[in-house]
Amino acid sequence: MSHVTAADGAQIFFKDWGAGRPVVLSHGWPLNSDSWEAQALFLADNGYRVVAHDRRGHGRSTQTWHGNEMDTYADDLATLIDTLDLRAATLIGFSTGGGEVARYIGRHGTARVAQAVLVSAVPPLMLRTDNNPDGVPVEVFDQIRAGSLADRSQLYRNLADGPFFGNNRPGATVSQGIRDAFWSQGMRAGHRNAYECIAAFSATDFRPDLDAFDVPTLVIHGDDDQVVPFEVGGRASAARIKNAELKVYPSAPHGITDTHKERLGADLLAFLDTYAA
């Protein structure tokens, strides 16, 4: 397996598929790079080099005790990009991975970045605070934390069988296989790593990071997202990022990498092809 070594010695697993201008995929919580497999295969087949890593504590990367927060996630991503010497890359982040992309740009700039995409992403700030009154109440995240400590396996089952893929909506047809893949990937994450990542994705304020975006940016979000509500995530991010393009998927849930993979692949490819070196 391929790994890069982070500053503290953690081993960060990555896939490197295809050839062409690089695309870097950052995954959601509590998943790993396998969650991008439909988009990775599609984009690599269409002339792009696709790099997808497992965040520390997730999948095949080291289950570190420390560093389970956005600054370190972004620095690990920088280590990956620098080690592979990726240039003119398009960074695509799903959910928590969107936060990772935002913090990367906030901390490391866009010298190696040509484009950015946020998909069902957690920025600008999920948590309700005095200066973010439309955010999600802390009790929601406290319930996720309690569920993780009480029965992490069942928590992931409940998320996959319910809001993540919109399987709790009338007429939903999300396969058992998709839901099982969510659970399987989640259980490969370290317990502490996944637990601490709840605070990382919910309470990190990415607003200053979004202000630093100076590359073409596409924001994609379902308007029936029950995990990162559209108004809190996609609409707010698109309004904050200068000249961002917003694509709204009507009635789409959070997990559109699976439920809307054909449309998502086509939209990503169309956006990638707009880049002129």
Coordinates of C-alpha atoms in Angstrom, one line a residue:
M1 CA 0.0 0.0 0.0
S2 CA 1.1 3.6 -0.6
H3 CA 1.7 6.0 2.3
V4 CA 3.2 9.4 2.9
T5 CA 4.7 10.3 6.3
A6 CA 3.2 13.2 8.2
A7 CA 5.2 15.6 10.4
D8 CA 4.6 13.5 13.5
G9 CA 5.3 10.2 11.8
A10 CA 1.7 9.2 11.1
Q11 CA 1.4 7.1 8.0
I12 CA -1.3 8.5 5.6
F13 CA -2.6 6.0 3.1
F14 CA -3.4 7.2 -0.4
K15 CA -4.6 5.9 -3.8
D16 CA -3.1 7.3 -7.0
W17 CA -5.1 6.3 -10.1
G18 CA -4.9 7.4 -13.7
A19 CA -2.8 10.1 -15.4
G20 CA -3.3 13.7 -16.3
R21 CA -4.0 16.9 -14.3
P22 CA -4.4 15.9 -10.6
V23 CA -7.6 15.8 -8.7
V24 CA -7.4 15.3 -4.9
L25 CA -10.4 13.8 -3.1
S26 CA -11.0 14.4 0.7
H27 CA -13.6 12.1 2.2
G28 CA -16.3 12.5 4.8
W29 CA -16.7 11.3 8.4
P30 CA -16.4 8.4 9.5
L31 CA -15.5 7.1 6.0
N32 CA -12.3 6.7 4.0
S33 CA -11.1 7.1 0.4
D34 CA -13.2 4.1 -0.7
S35 CA -16.3 6.3 -0.4
W36 CA -15.0 8.1 -3.5
E37 CA -14.6 5.0 -5.6
A38 CA -17.4 5.9 -8.1
Q39 CA -16.0 9.4 -8.8
A40 CA -12.3 8.2 -8.7
L41 CA -12.9 5.6 -11.3
F42 CA -15.0 7.9 -13.5
L43 CA -12.5 10.8 -13.4
A44 CA -9.5 8.6 -13.9
D45 CA -11.2 7.0 -16.9
N46 CA -11.8 10.5 -18.3
G47 CA -8.2 11.7 -18.3
Y48 CA -7.4 12.8 -14.8
R49 CA -4.9 11.7 -12.2
V50 CA -7.0 11.0 -9.1
V51 CA -5.4 11.0 -5.6
A52 CA -7.5 10.0 -2.6
H53 CA -6.2 9.6 0.9
D54 CA -7.5 8.2 4.2
R55 CA -7.5 10.9 6.8
R56 CA -5.4 10.1 9.9
G57 CA -7.4 7.8 12.2
H58 CA -9.6 6.6 9.3
G59 CA -9.3 3.6 7.0
R60 CA -5.7 2.4 6.4
S61 CA -4.0 5.5 7.9
T62 CA -2.4 5.5 11.4
Q63 CA -4.8 5.7 14.3
T64 CA -3.0 8.6 16.1
W65 CA -3.9 9.6 19.6
H66 CA -3.3 13.3 18.8
G67 CA -4.0 15.5 15.8
N68 CA -7.6 14.7 15.3
E69 CA -8.5 18.3 14.3
M70 CA -8.7 20.4 11.2
D71 CA -5.3 22.1 11.3
T72 CA -3.5 18.7 11.4
Y73 CA -5.8 17.2 8.8
A74 CA -5.0 20.1 6.5
D75 CA -1.3 19.8 7.2
D76 CA -1.5 16.1 6.4
L77 CA -3.1 17.0 3.1
A78 CA -0.3 19.4 2.4
T79 CA 2.2 16.7 3.1
L80 CA 0.5 14.5 0.6
I81 CA 0.3 17.2 -2.1
D82 CA 3.9 18.3 -1.5
T83 CA 5.3 14.8 -1.4
L84 CA 3.6 13.9 -4.7
D85 CA 4.6 17.3 -6.1
L86 CA 1.0 17.9 -7.3
R87 CA 0.5 21.1 -9.3
A88 CA -2.6 22.8 -10.7
A89 CA -4.6 20.4 -8.7
T90 CA -8.3 20.4 -8.2
L91 CA -9.2 19.8 -4.5
I92 CA -12.6 18.2 -4.0
G93 CA -14.0 17.7 -0.5
F94 CA -17.1 15.9 0.6
S95 CA -18.7 16.7 4.0
T96 CA -15.9 16.8 6.5
G97 CA -13.5 16.6 3.6
G98 CA -14.8 19.9 2.5
G99 CA -13.6 21.4 5.8
E100 CA -10.3 19.8 5.2
V101 CA -10.0 21.4 1.8
A102 CA -11.1 24.8 3.2
R103 CA -8.6 24.7 6.0
Y104 CA -5.8 23.6 3.6
I105 CA -6.4 26.7 1.5
G106 CA -6.6 28.8 4.6
R107 CA -3.3 27.5 6.0
H108 CA -1.3 26.7 2.8
G109 CA -2.8 28.9 0.0
T110 CA -3.4 28.0 -3.6
A111 CA 0.0 27.9 -5.1
R112 CA -0.6 24.2 -6.0
V113 CA -4.3 24.5 -6.5
A114 CA -6.2 25.4 -9.7
Q115 CA -9.8 24.7 -8.6
A116 CA -11.8 23.7 -5.6
V117 CA -15.1 21.8 -5.1
L118 CA -17.2 21.5 -1.9
V119 CA -19.7 18.6 -2.0
S120 CA -22.3 18.4 0.9
A121 CA -19.6 20.1 2.8
V122 CA -19.5 21.3 6.5
P123 CA -18.2 24.9 5.9
P124 CA -18.7 27.7 6.8
L125 CA -19.6 26.6 10.4
M126 CA -22.1 23.9 11.4
L127 CA -22.5 24.7 15.1
R128 CA -25.0 27.2 16.3
T129 CA -23.1 30.0 18.1
D130 CA -23.9 33.6 19.0
N131 CA -22.4 34.8 15.7
N132 CA -23.8 31.8 13.8
P133 CA -27.4 31.7 15.0
D134 CA -28.7 29.7 12.1
G135 CA -26.3 26.8 12.8
V136 CA -27.2 23.3 14.1
P137 CA -27.7 23.1 17.9
V138 CA -24.9 21.5 20.0
E139 CA -27.4 19.0 21.3
V140 CA -27.4 17.3 17.9
F141 CA -23.7 16.7 18.0
D142 CA -23.8 15.7 21.7
Q143 CA -26.3 13.0 20.7
I144 CA -23.9 11.8 18.0
R145 CA -21.1 11.7 20.6
A146 CA -23.2 9.8 23.1
G147 CA -24.2 7.3 20.4
S148 CA -20.5 6.9 19.5
L149 CA -19.6 6.0 23.1
A150 CA -22.7 3.9 23.7
D151 CA -22.7 1.8 20.6
R152 CA -20.6 3.1 17.7
S153 CA -21.6 0.2 15.4
Q154 CA -25.3 0.8 15.8
L155 CA -24.8 4.6 15.4
Y156 CA -23.3 4.0 12.0
R157 CA -26.1 1.6 11.1
N158 CA -28.7 4.2 12.1
L159 CA -27.0 7.0 10.1
A160 CA -26.7 4.8 7.0
D161 CA -30.3 3.5 7.3
G162 CA -31.7 6.9 7.9
P163 CA -30.6 10.5 7.2
F164 CA -27.2 10.0 5.5
F165 CA -28.6 8.6 2.3
G166 CA -32.1 9.9 2.8
N167 CA -33.3 6.3 3.4
N168 CA -35.9 7.6 5.9
R169 CA -37.7 9.5 3.1
P170 CA -40.8 8.0 1.4
G171 CA -39.9 6.1 -1.7
A172 CA -36.2 5.9 -0.9
T173 CA -34.4 3.0 -2.7
V174 CA -30.9 3.1 -1.2
S175 CA -29.5 -0.4 -1.5
Q176 CA -28.4 -2.6 1.5
G177 CA -25.0 -2.7 -0.1
I178 CA -24.5 1.1 0.0
R179 CA -25.6 1.2 3.6
D180 CA -23.3 -1.8 4.5
A181 CA -20.4 0.0 2.9
F182 CA -20.9 3.0 5.1
W183 CA -20.9 0.9 8.2
S184 CA -17.9 -1.1 7.1
Q185 CA -15.8 2.0 6.4
G186 CA -16.9 3.7 9.6
M187 CA -15.8 0.7 11.7
R188 CA -12.4 0.9 10.2
A189 CA -11.9 4.3 11.8
G190 CA -10.3 4.5 15.2
H191 CA -12.8 5.0 18.0
R192 CA -11.0 8.0 19.5
N193 CA -10.3 9.4 16.0
A194 CA -13.9 9.2 14.9
Y195 CA -15.1 10.6 18.2
E196 CA -12.8 13.6 18.2
C197 CA -13.6 14.2 14.5
I198 CA -17.2 15.0 15.5
A199 CA -15.9 18.3 17.1
A200 CA -13.6 18.9 14.2
F201 CA -16.4 18.9 11.6
S202 CA -19.1 20.5 13.7
A203 CA -17.3 23.3 15.7
T204 CA -14.5 24.4 13.4
D205 CA -15.1 27.9 12.0
F206 CA -14.1 27.8 8.3
R207 CA -15.3 31.3 7.5
P208 CA -11.8 32.9 7.4
D209 CA -10.6 29.9 5.2
L210 CA -13.4 30.5 2.7
D211 CA -12.4 34.2 2.5
A212 CA -9.0 33.0 1.3
F213 CA -10.4 31.1 -1.7
D214 CA -9.0 32.7 -4.9
V215 CA -9.5 29.9 -7.4
P216 CA -12.6 28.9 -9.3
T217 CA -14.9 27.1 -6.9
L218 CA -17.9 24.9 -7.4
V219 CA -20.3 24.2 -4.5
I220 CA -22.7 21.2 -4.8
H221 CA -25.3 20.5 -2.2
G222 CA -28.7 18.6 -1.9
D223 CA -31.6 20.7 -0.6
D224 CA -32.8 17.7 1.4
D225 CA -29.5 17.2 3.2
Q226 CA -30.4 16.1 6.8
V227 CA -26.8 15.9 8.0
V228 CA -25.4 19.3 6.8
P229 CA -28.5 21.4 6.1
F230 CA -28.3 23.1 2.8
E231 CA -28.8 26.6 4.2
V232 CA -26.0 26.0 6.8
G233 CA -23.6 24.4 4.3
G234 CA -23.9 24.8 0.6
R235 CA -25.8 28.1 0.4
A236 CA -23.8 29.8 3.1
S237 CA -20.5 28.6 1.5
A238 CA -21.4 29.7 -2.0
A239 CA -22.5 33.1 -0.6
R240 CA -19.1 33.6 1.2
I241 CA -16.7 32.4 -1.5
K242 CA -15.9 35.0 -4.1
N243 CA -17.4 34.1 -7.5
A244 CA -18.4 30.5 -6.4
E245 CA -20.7 28.5 -8.6
L246 CA -23.6 26.8 -6.7
K247 CA -25.3 23.7 -8.0
V248 CA -28.4 22.6 -6.0
Y249 CA -29.6 19.0 -6.3
P250 CA -33.3 19.0 -5.7
S251 CA -34.6 16.6 -3.0
A252 CA -31.0 15.1 -2.7
P253 CA -29.7 13.8 0.6
H254 CA -26.2 14.2 2.1
G255 CA -24.6 11.1 0.6
I256 CA -24.8 12.2 -3.0
T257 CA -21.5 10.5 -3.9
D258 CA -23.6 7.3 -3.9
T259 CA -27.2 8.4 -4.5
H260 CA -26.4 10.8 -7.3
K261 CA -23.1 9.5 -8.5
E262 CA -23.9 9.8 -12.3
R263 CA -24.9 13.4 -12.0
L264 CA -22.1 14.2 -9.6
G265 CA -19.5 12.7 -11.9
A266 CA -20.8 14.6 -14.9
D267 CA -20.8 17.9 -13.0
L268 CA -17.3 17.4 -11.6
L269 CA -16.0 16.5 -15.1
A270 CA -17.6 19.5 -16.7
F271 CA -16.1 21.8 -14.0
L272 CA -12.7 20.2 -14.3
D273 CA -12.7 20.6 -18.1
T274 CA -13.3 24.4 -17.7
Y275 CA -9.7 24.8 -16.4
A276 CA -7.3 26.3 -19.0
A277 CA -3.6 26.0 -18.1

